[in-house]
Amino acid sequence: CNTNDNDNNINNINISLEKLLHQKQITHATICGIKTSMAVQSTIQLTCDLGITTSVLAQGVTDDTLERHEAIMTHLIPIYANVVSMSDFLDGLLGGLENMSMEC
């Protein structure tokens, strides 16, 4: 496995996501996913770096171990995003996302 190829693939994914978000004029993203310490974390950091207000659905993310998940959700994710519960997320959809937004 050539690590340069992997790095290029990751950069291409980031560039494609960045183009898509800008083309669609996305200003707020709510993230959920399977691996908090990998794809979720990197996506949150990318959206924040792009100036997109980002929220993470607390019940919509997980990791291999509860300890790793809790550490990332407690110490890292709040630096980049607002962590919201499912009920707050649904209330936000009904009442406007501005109530749960956090600027990067």
mmCIF file of N, CA and C in Angstrom:
data_model
loop_
_atom_site.group_PDB
_atom_site.id
_atom_site.type_symbol
_atom_site.label_atom_id
_atom_site.label_comp_id
_atom_site.label_asym_id
_atom_site.label_seq_id
_atom_site.Cartn_x
_atom_site.Cartn_y
_atom_site.Cartn_z
ATOM 1 N N CYS A 1 0.843 -1.176 0.000
ATOM 2 C CA CYS A 1 0.000 0.000 0.000
ATOM 3 C C CYS A 1 0.889 1.240 0.000
ATOM 4 N N ASN A 2 0.704 2.089 -0.956
ATOM 5 C CA ASN A 2 1.484 3.307 -1.076
ATOM 6 C C ASN A 2 0.791 4.416 -0.290
ATOM 7 N N THR A 3 1.477 4.933 0.741
ATOM 8 C CA THR A 3 0.851 5.957 1.576
ATOM 9 C C THR A 3 0.624 7.247 0.805
ATOM 10 N N ASN A 4 1.448 7.528 -0.209
ATOM 11 C CA ASN A 4 1.216 8.728 -1.012
ATOM 12 C C ASN A 4 -0.121 8.641 -1.740
ATOM 13 N N ASP A 5 -0.463 7.449 -2.233
ATOM 14 C CA ASP A 5 -1.756 7.267 -2.890
ATOM 15 C C ASP A 5 -2.898 7.504 -1.916
ATOM 16 N N ASN A 6 -2.747 7.010 -0.684
ATOM 17 C CA ASN A 6 -3.779 7.223 0.332
ATOM 18 C C ASN A 6 -3.920 8.700 0.659
ATOM 19 N N ASP A 7 -2.786 9.403 0.801
ATOM 20 C CA ASP A 7 -2.823 10.841 1.075
ATOM 21 C C ASP A 7 -3.505 11.589 -0.059
ATOM 22 N N ASN A 8 -3.205 11.216 -1.299
ATOM 23 C CA ASN A 8 -3.835 11.856 -2.453
ATOM 24 C C ASN A 8 -5.334 11.598 -2.462
ATOM 25 N N ASN A 9 -5.750 10.386 -2.123
ATOM 26 C CA ASN A 9 -7.180 10.076 -2.073
ATOM 27 C C ASN A 9 -7.892 10.920 -1.030
ATOM 28 N N ILE A 10 -7.282 11.064 0.132
ATOM 29 C CA ILE A 10 -7.873 11.877 1.196
ATOM 30 C C ILE A 10 -7.959 13.327 0.763
ATOM 31 N N ASN A 11 -6.890 13.853 0.145
ATOM 32 C CA ASN A 11 -6.923 15.231 -0.330
ATOM 33 C C ASN A 11 -8.002 15.426 -1.390
ATOM 34 N N ASN A 12 -8.175 14.461 -2.279
ATOM 35 C CA ASN A 12 -9.212 14.550 -3.305
ATOM 36 C C ASN A 12 -10.605 14.553 -2.692
ATOM 37 N N ILE A 13 -10.806 13.728 -1.661
ATOM 38 C CA ILE A 13 -12.100 13.705 -0.974
ATOM 39 C C ILE A 13 -12.364 15.052 -0.328
ATOM 40 N N ASN A 14 -11.357 15.624 0.352
ATOM 41 C CA ASN A 14 -11.524 16.920 1.001
ATOM 42 C C ASN A 14 -11.835 18.010 -0.013
ATOM 43 N N ILE A 15 -11.131 18.014 -1.136
ATOM 44 C CA ILE A 15 -11.359 19.014 -2.176
ATOM 45 C C ILE A 15 -12.756 18.853 -2.755
ATOM 46 N N SER A 16 -13.183 17.621 -2.995
ATOM 47 C CA SER A 16 -14.528 17.379 -3.528
ATOM 48 C C SER A 16 -15.601 17.829 -2.550
ATOM 49 N N LEU A 17 -15.420 17.535 -1.280
ATOM 50 C CA LEU A 17 -16.384 17.953 -0.265
ATOM 51 C C LEU A 17 -16.412 19.479 -0.185
ATOM 52 N N GLU A 18 -15.249 20.092 -0.195
ATOM 53 C CA GLU A 18 -15.185 21.551 -0.140
ATOM 54 C C GLU A 18 -15.921 22.178 -1.324
ATOM 55 N N LYS A 19 -15.678 21.673 -2.529
ATOM 56 C CA LYS A 19 -16.369 22.193 -3.715
ATOM 57 C C LYS A 19 -17.873 22.026 -3.598
ATOM 58 N N LEU A 20 -18.308 20.858 -3.175
ATOM 59 C CA LEU A 20 -19.740 20.582 -3.047
ATOM 60 C C LEU A 20 -20.397 21.524 -2.038
ATOM 61 N N LEU A 21 -19.765 21.688 -0.893
ATOM 62 C CA LEU A 21 -20.328 22.559 0.141
ATOM 63 C C LEU A 21 -20.444 24.001 -0.345
ATOM 64 N N HIS A 22 -19.430 24.478 -1.050
ATOM 65 C CA HIS A 22 -19.472 25.841 -1.564
ATOM 66 C C HIS A 22 -20.462 25.980 -2.716
ATOM 67 N N GLN A 23 -20.513 25.002 -3.609
ATOM 68 C CA GLN A 23 -21.455 25.053 -4.728
ATOM 69 C C GLN A 23 -22.900 25.104 -4.230
ATOM 70 N N LYS A 24 -23.194 24.346 -3.199
ATOM 71 C CA LYS A 24 -24.552 24.279 -2.650
ATOM 72 C C LYS A 24 -24.809 25.384 -1.627
ATOM 73 N N GLN A 25 -23.806 26.229 -1.389
ATOM 74 C CA GLN A 25 -23.892 27.333 -0.433
ATOM 75 C C GLN A 25 -24.314 26.857 0.963
ATOM 76 N N ILE A 26 -23.703 25.754 1.374
ATOM 77 C CA ILE A 26 -23.980 25.195 2.702
ATOM 78 C C ILE A 26 -23.313 26.077 3.756
ATOM 79 N N THR A 27 -24.070 26.524 4.728
ATOM 80 C CA THR A 27 -23.531 27.354 5.802
ATOM 81 C C THR A 27 -23.587 26.664 7.156
ATOM 82 N N HIS A 28 -24.330 25.569 7.231
ATOM 83 C CA HIS A 28 -24.438 24.811 8.478
ATOM 84 C C HIS A 28 -24.474 23.328 8.150
ATOM 85 N N ALA A 29 -23.682 22.549 8.872
ATOM 86 C CA ALA A 29 -23.667 21.098 8.677
ATOM 87 C C ALA A 29 -23.875 20.418 10.018
ATOM 88 N N THR A 30 -24.696 19.385 10.018
ATOM 89 C CA THR A 30 -24.867 18.535 11.191
ATOM 90 C C THR A 30 -24.257 17.190 10.834
ATOM 91 N N ILE A 31 -23.305 16.756 11.640
ATOM 92 C CA ILE A 31 -22.506 15.570 11.343
ATOM 93 C C ILE A 31 -22.920 14.409 12.229
ATOM 94 N N CYS A 32 -22.997 13.231 11.626
ATOM 95 C CA CYS A 32 -23.129 11.984 12.371
ATOM 96 C C CYS A 32 -22.327 10.936 11.618
ATOM 97 N N GLY A 33 -21.931 9.876 12.293
ATOM 98 C CA GLY A 33 -21.122 8.869 11.633
ATOM 99 C C GLY A 33 -20.684 7.774 12.582
ATOM 100 N N ILE A 34 -19.985 6.817 12.013
ATOM 101 C CA ILE A 34 -19.660 5.603 12.752
ATOM 102 C C ILE A 34 -18.410 5.718 13.612
ATOM 103 N N LYS A 35 -17.382 6.381 13.150
ATOM 104 C CA LYS A 35 -16.128 6.391 13.899
ATOM 105 C C LYS A 35 -15.758 7.814 14.313
ATOM 106 N N THR A 36 -16.049 8.148 15.562
ATOM 107 C CA THR A 36 -15.803 9.480 16.088
ATOM 108 C C THR A 36 -14.353 9.893 15.910
ATOM 109 N N SER A 37 -13.420 8.964 16.129
ATOM 110 C CA SER A 37 -11.997 9.296 16.112
ATOM 111 C C SER A 37 -11.402 9.372 14.706
ATOM 112 N N MET A 38 -12.179 9.091 13.687
ATOM 113 C CA MET A 38 -11.635 9.119 12.326
ATOM 114 C C MET A 38 -12.487 10.037 11.444
ATOM 115 N N ALA A 39 -13.412 9.478 10.716
ATOM 116 C CA ALA A 39 -14.177 10.224 9.719
ATOM 117 C C ALA A 39 -14.977 11.362 10.336
ATOM 118 N N VAL A 40 -15.587 11.133 11.478
ATOM 119 C CA VAL A 40 -16.386 12.181 12.111
ATOM 120 C C VAL A 40 -15.483 13.354 12.486
ATOM 121 N N GLN A 41 -14.395 13.062 13.171
ATOM 122 C CA GLN A 41 -13.471 14.110 13.605
ATOM 123 C C GLN A 41 -12.903 14.880 12.413
ATOM 124 N N SER A 42 -12.443 14.195 11.390
ATOM 125 C CA SER A 42 -11.829 14.883 10.252
ATOM 126 C C SER A 42 -12.854 15.706 9.482
ATOM 127 N N THR A 43 -14.078 15.217 9.363
ATOM 128 C CA THR A 43 -15.123 15.972 8.669
ATOM 129 C C THR A 43 -15.472 17.232 9.443
ATOM 130 N N ILE A 44 -15.568 17.124 10.747
ATOM 131 C CA ILE A 44 -15.872 18.285 11.582
ATOM 132 C C ILE A 44 -14.764 19.323 11.464
ATOM 133 N N GLN A 45 -13.533 18.885 11.508
ATOM 134 C CA GLN A 45 -12.429 19.824 11.393
ATOM 135 C C GLN A 45 -12.424 20.489 10.017
ATOM 136 N N LEU A 46 -12.716 19.737 8.963
ATOM 137 C CA LEU A 46 -12.754 20.301 7.615
ATOM 138 C C LEU A 46 -13.867 21.343 7.500
ATOM 139 N N THR A 47 -15.069 21.006 7.945
ATOM 140 C CA THR A 47 -16.169 21.962 7.821
ATOM 141 C C THR A 47 -15.892 23.228 8.628
ATOM 142 N N CYS A 48 -15.326 23.076 9.788
ATOM 143 C CA CYS A 48 -14.991 24.241 10.601
ATOM 144 C C CYS A 48 -13.908 25.075 9.914
ATOM 145 N N ASP A 49 -12.887 24.429 9.379
ATOM 146 C CA ASP A 49 -11.828 25.146 8.652
ATOM 147 C C ASP A 49 -12.389 25.910 7.460
ATOM 148 N N LEU A 50 -13.471 25.411 6.869
ATOM 149 C CA LEU A 50 -14.106 26.072 5.731
ATOM 150 C C LEU A 50 -15.056 27.185 6.164
ATOM 151 N N GLY A 51 -15.196 27.364 7.475
ATOM 152 C CA GLY A 51 -16.060 28.422 7.986
ATOM 153 C C GLY A 51 -17.524 28.042 8.041
ATOM 154 N N ILE A 52 -17.803 26.760 7.984
ATOM 155 C CA ILE A 52 -19.178 26.269 8.029
ATOM 156 C C ILE A 52 -19.542 25.975 9.481
ATOM 157 N N THR A 53 -20.631 26.548 9.940
ATOM 158 C CA THR A 53 -21.104 26.282 11.290
ATOM 159 C C THR A 53 -21.438 24.796 11.380
ATOM 160 N N THR A 54 -20.912 24.142 12.407
ATOM 161 C CA THR A 54 -21.003 22.687 12.471
ATOM 162 C C THR A 54 -21.581 22.223 13.801
ATOM 163 N N SER A 55 -22.499 21.274 13.711
ATOM 164 C CA SER A 55 -23.057 20.603 14.885
ATOM 165 C C SER A 55 -22.815 19.107 14.738
ATOM 166 N N VAL A 56 -22.741 18.423 15.868
ATOM 167 C CA VAL A 56 -22.585 16.972 15.888
ATOM 168 C C VAL A 56 -23.764 16.392 16.650
ATOM 169 N N LEU A 57 -24.428 15.442 16.035
ATOM 170 C CA LEU A 57 -25.552 14.778 16.675
ATOM 171 C C LEU A 57 -25.010 13.767 17.678
ATOM 172 N N ALA A 58 -25.181 14.042 18.961
ATOM 173 C CA ALA A 58 -24.561 13.234 20.022
ATOM 174 C C ALA A 58 -24.915 11.757 19.918
ATOM 175 N N GLN A 59 -26.160 11.442 19.641
ATOM 176 C CA GLN A 59 -26.576 10.049 19.537
ATOM 177 C C GLN A 59 -26.300 9.466 18.150
ATOM 178 N N GLY A 60 -25.682 10.256 17.278
ATOM 179 C CA GLY A 60 -25.435 9.802 15.910
ATOM 180 C C GLY A 60 -23.993 9.492 15.616
ATOM 181 N N VAL A 61 -23.157 9.393 16.651
ATOM 182 C CA VAL A 61 -21.741 9.066 16.465
ATOM 183 C C VAL A 61 -21.320 8.012 17.476
ATOM 184 N N THR A 62 -20.311 7.247 17.102
ATOM 185 C CA THR A 62 -19.799 6.205 17.988
ATOM 186 C C THR A 62 -18.352 5.896 17.608
ATOM 187 N N ASP A 63 -17.704 5.053 18.360
ATOM 188 C CA ASP A 63 -16.327 4.653 18.079
ATOM 189 C C ASP A 63 -16.116 3.219 18.556
ATOM 190 N N ASP A 64 -14.901 2.702 18.324
ATOM 191 C CA ASP A 64 -14.576 1.322 18.701
ATOM 192 C C ASP A 64 -14.714 1.071 20.197
ATOM 193 N N THR A 65 -14.303 2.078 20.978
ATOM 194 C CA THR A 65 -14.416 1.928 22.432
ATOM 195 C C THR A 65 -15.166 3.122 23.004
ATOM 196 N N LEU A 66 -15.900 2.869 24.051
ATOM 197 C CA LEU A 66 -16.652 3.924 24.721
ATOM 198 C C LEU A 66 -15.701 4.978 25.285
ATOM 199 N N GLU A 67 -14.565 4.543 25.822
ATOM 200 C CA GLU A 67 -13.609 5.474 26.414
ATOM 201 C C GLU A 67 -13.089 6.462 25.375
ATOM 202 N N ARG A 68 -12.707 5.969 24.194
ATOM 203 C CA ARG A 68 -12.194 6.835 23.129
ATOM 204 C C ARG A 68 -13.297 7.798 22.677
ATOM 205 N N HIS A 69 -14.472 7.252 22.472
ATOM 206 C CA HIS A 69 -15.607 8.070 22.032
ATOM 207 C C HIS A 69 -15.886 9.200 23.024
ATOM 208 N N GLU A 70 -15.979 8.861 24.297
ATOM 209 C CA GLU A 70 -16.281 9.871 25.310
ATOM 210 C C GLU A 70 -15.184 10.915 25.416
ATOM 211 N N ALA A 71 -13.929 10.495 25.317
ATOM 212 C CA ALA A 71 -12.818 11.448 25.392
ATOM 213 C C ALA A 71 -12.873 12.440 24.235
ATOM 214 N N ILE A 72 -13.110 11.951 23.042
ATOM 215 C CA ILE A 72 -13.172 12.827 21.865
ATOM 216 C C ILE A 72 -14.386 13.737 21.938
ATOM 217 N N MET A 73 -15.522 13.187 22.334
ATOM 218 C CA MET A 73 -16.744 13.988 22.415
ATOM 219 C C MET A 73 -16.662 15.041 23.523
ATOM 220 N N THR A 74 -15.915 14.757 24.559
ATOM 221 C CA THR A 74 -15.800 15.685 25.681
ATOM 222 C C THR A 74 -14.730 16.750 25.449
ATOM 223 N N HIS A 75 -13.580 16.347 24.899
ATOM 224 C CA HIS A 75 -12.435 17.249 24.846
ATOM 225 C C HIS A 75 -12.107 17.819 23.473
ATOM 226 N N LEU A 76 -12.380 17.106 22.404
ATOM 227 C CA LEU A 76 -11.957 17.575 21.081
ATOM 228 C C LEU A 76 -13.105 18.171 20.263
ATOM 229 N N ILE A 77 -14.182 17.443 20.125
ATOM 230 C CA ILE A 77 -15.280 17.877 19.266
ATOM 231 C C ILE A 77 -15.819 19.252 19.667
ATOM 232 N N PRO A 78 -15.985 19.567 20.959
ATOM 233 C CA PRO A 78 -16.526 20.888 21.312
ATOM 234 C C PRO A 78 -15.645 22.072 20.885
ATOM 235 N N ILE A 79 -14.392 21.824 20.577
ATOM 236 C CA ILE A 79 -13.526 22.893 20.068
ATOM 237 C C ILE A 79 -14.004 23.342 18.688
ATOM 238 N N TYR A 80 -14.519 22.397 17.902
ATOM 239 C CA TYR A 80 -14.887 22.652 16.513
ATOM 240 C C TYR A 80 -16.392 22.737 16.262
ATOM 241 N N ALA A 81 -17.182 22.153 17.125
ATOM 242 C CA ALA A 81 -18.606 22.022 16.813
ATOM 243 C C ALA A 81 -19.448 22.044 18.076
ATOM 244 N N ASN A 82 -20.711 22.320 17.868
ATOM 245 C CA ASN A 82 -21.686 22.267 18.929
ATOM 246 C C ASN A 82 -22.245 20.845 18.982
ATOM 247 N N VAL A 83 -22.169 20.199 20.118
ATOM 248 C CA VAL A 83 -22.715 18.854 20.282
ATOM 249 C C VAL A 83 -24.179 18.996 20.698
ATOM 250 N N VAL A 84 -25.072 18.403 19.911
ATOM 251 C CA VAL A 84 -26.505 18.535 20.177
ATOM 252 C C VAL A 84 -27.151 17.165 20.354
ATOM 253 N N SER A 85 -28.175 17.134 21.183
ATOM 254 C CA SER A 85 -28.935 15.898 21.384
ATOM 255 C C SER A 85 -29.923 15.729 20.236
ATOM 256 N N MET A 86 -30.460 14.551 20.111
ATOM 257 C CA MET A 86 -31.462 14.285 19.077
ATOM 258 C C MET A 86 -32.674 15.195 19.264
ATOM 259 N N SER A 87 -33.133 15.365 20.502
ATOM 260 C CA SER A 87 -34.312 16.207 20.725
ATOM 261 C C SER A 87 -34.020 17.664 20.362
ATOM 262 N N ASP A 88 -32.825 18.167 20.709
ATOM 263 C CA ASP A 88 -32.465 19.538 20.338
ATOM 264 C C ASP A 88 -32.341 19.679 18.821
ATOM 265 N N PHE A 89 -31.802 18.657 18.184
ATOM 266 C CA PHE A 89 -31.682 18.675 16.723
ATOM 267 C C PHE A 89 -33.064 18.755 16.070
ATOM 268 N N LEU A 90 -33.978 17.924 16.534
ATOM 269 C CA LEU A 90 -35.329 17.920 15.972
ATOM 270 C C LEU A 90 -36.048 19.233 16.272
ATOM 271 N N ASP A 91 -35.850 19.766 17.476
ATOM 272 C CA ASP A 91 -36.420 21.081 17.794
ATOM 273 C C ASP A 91 -35.842 22.148 16.875
ATOM 274 N N GLY A 92 -34.547 22.035 16.572
ATOM 275 C CA GLY A 92 -33.886 22.980 15.675
ATOM 276 C C GLY A 92 -34.456 22.923 14.273
ATOM 277 N N LEU A 93 -34.779 21.729 13.824
ATOM 278 C CA LEU A 93 -35.390 21.604 12.499
ATOM 279 C C LEU A 93 -36.756 22.265 12.463
ATOM 280 N N LEU A 94 -37.474 22.140 13.555
ATOM 281 C CA LEU A 94 -38.812 22.717 13.607
ATOM 282 C C LEU A 94 -38.782 24.210 13.919
ATOM 283 N N GLY A 95 -37.776 24.639 14.714
ATOM 284 C CA GLY A 95 -37.755 26.029 15.161
ATOM 285 C C GLY A 95 -36.638 26.869 14.595
ATOM 286 N N GLY A 96 -35.836 26.333 13.712
ATOM 287 C CA GLY A 96 -34.736 27.095 13.130
ATOM 288 C C GLY A 96 -33.402 26.644 13.676
ATOM 289 N N LEU A 97 -32.450 26.413 12.809
ATOM 290 C CA LEU A 97 -31.133 25.920 13.204
ATOM 291 C C LEU A 97 -30.313 26.959 13.958
ATOM 292 N N GLU A 98 -30.679 28.225 13.885
ATOM 293 C CA GLU A 98 -29.886 29.251 14.559
ATOM 294 C C GLU A 98 -29.852 29.046 16.063
ATOM 295 N N ASN A 99 -30.816 28.332 16.621
ATOM 296 C CA ASN A 99 -30.848 28.091 18.057
ATOM 297 C C ASN A 99 -29.769 27.125 18.516
ATOM 298 N N MET A 100 -29.196 26.329 17.617
ATOM 299 C CA MET A 100 -28.199 25.351 18.035
ATOM 300 C C MET A 100 -26.868 25.558 17.330
ATOM 301 N N SER A 101 -26.663 26.714 16.715
ATOM 302 C CA SER A 101 -25.449 26.972 15.956
ATOM 303 C C SER A 101 -24.330 27.447 16.856
ATOM 304 N N MET A 102 -23.107 27.085 16.457
ATOM 305 C CA MET A 102 -21.911 27.570 17.131
ATOM 306 C C MET A 102 -20.945 27.958 16.028
ATOM 307 N N GLU A 103 -20.492 29.191 16.045
ATOM 308 C CA GLU A 103 -19.545 29.640 15.022
ATOM 309 C C GLU A 103 -18.182 29.041 15.293
ATOM 310 N N CYS A 104 -17.491 28.675 14.239
ATOM 311 C CA CYS A 104 -16.126 28.127 14.362
ATOM 312 C C CYS A 104 -15.165 29.239 14.697
#
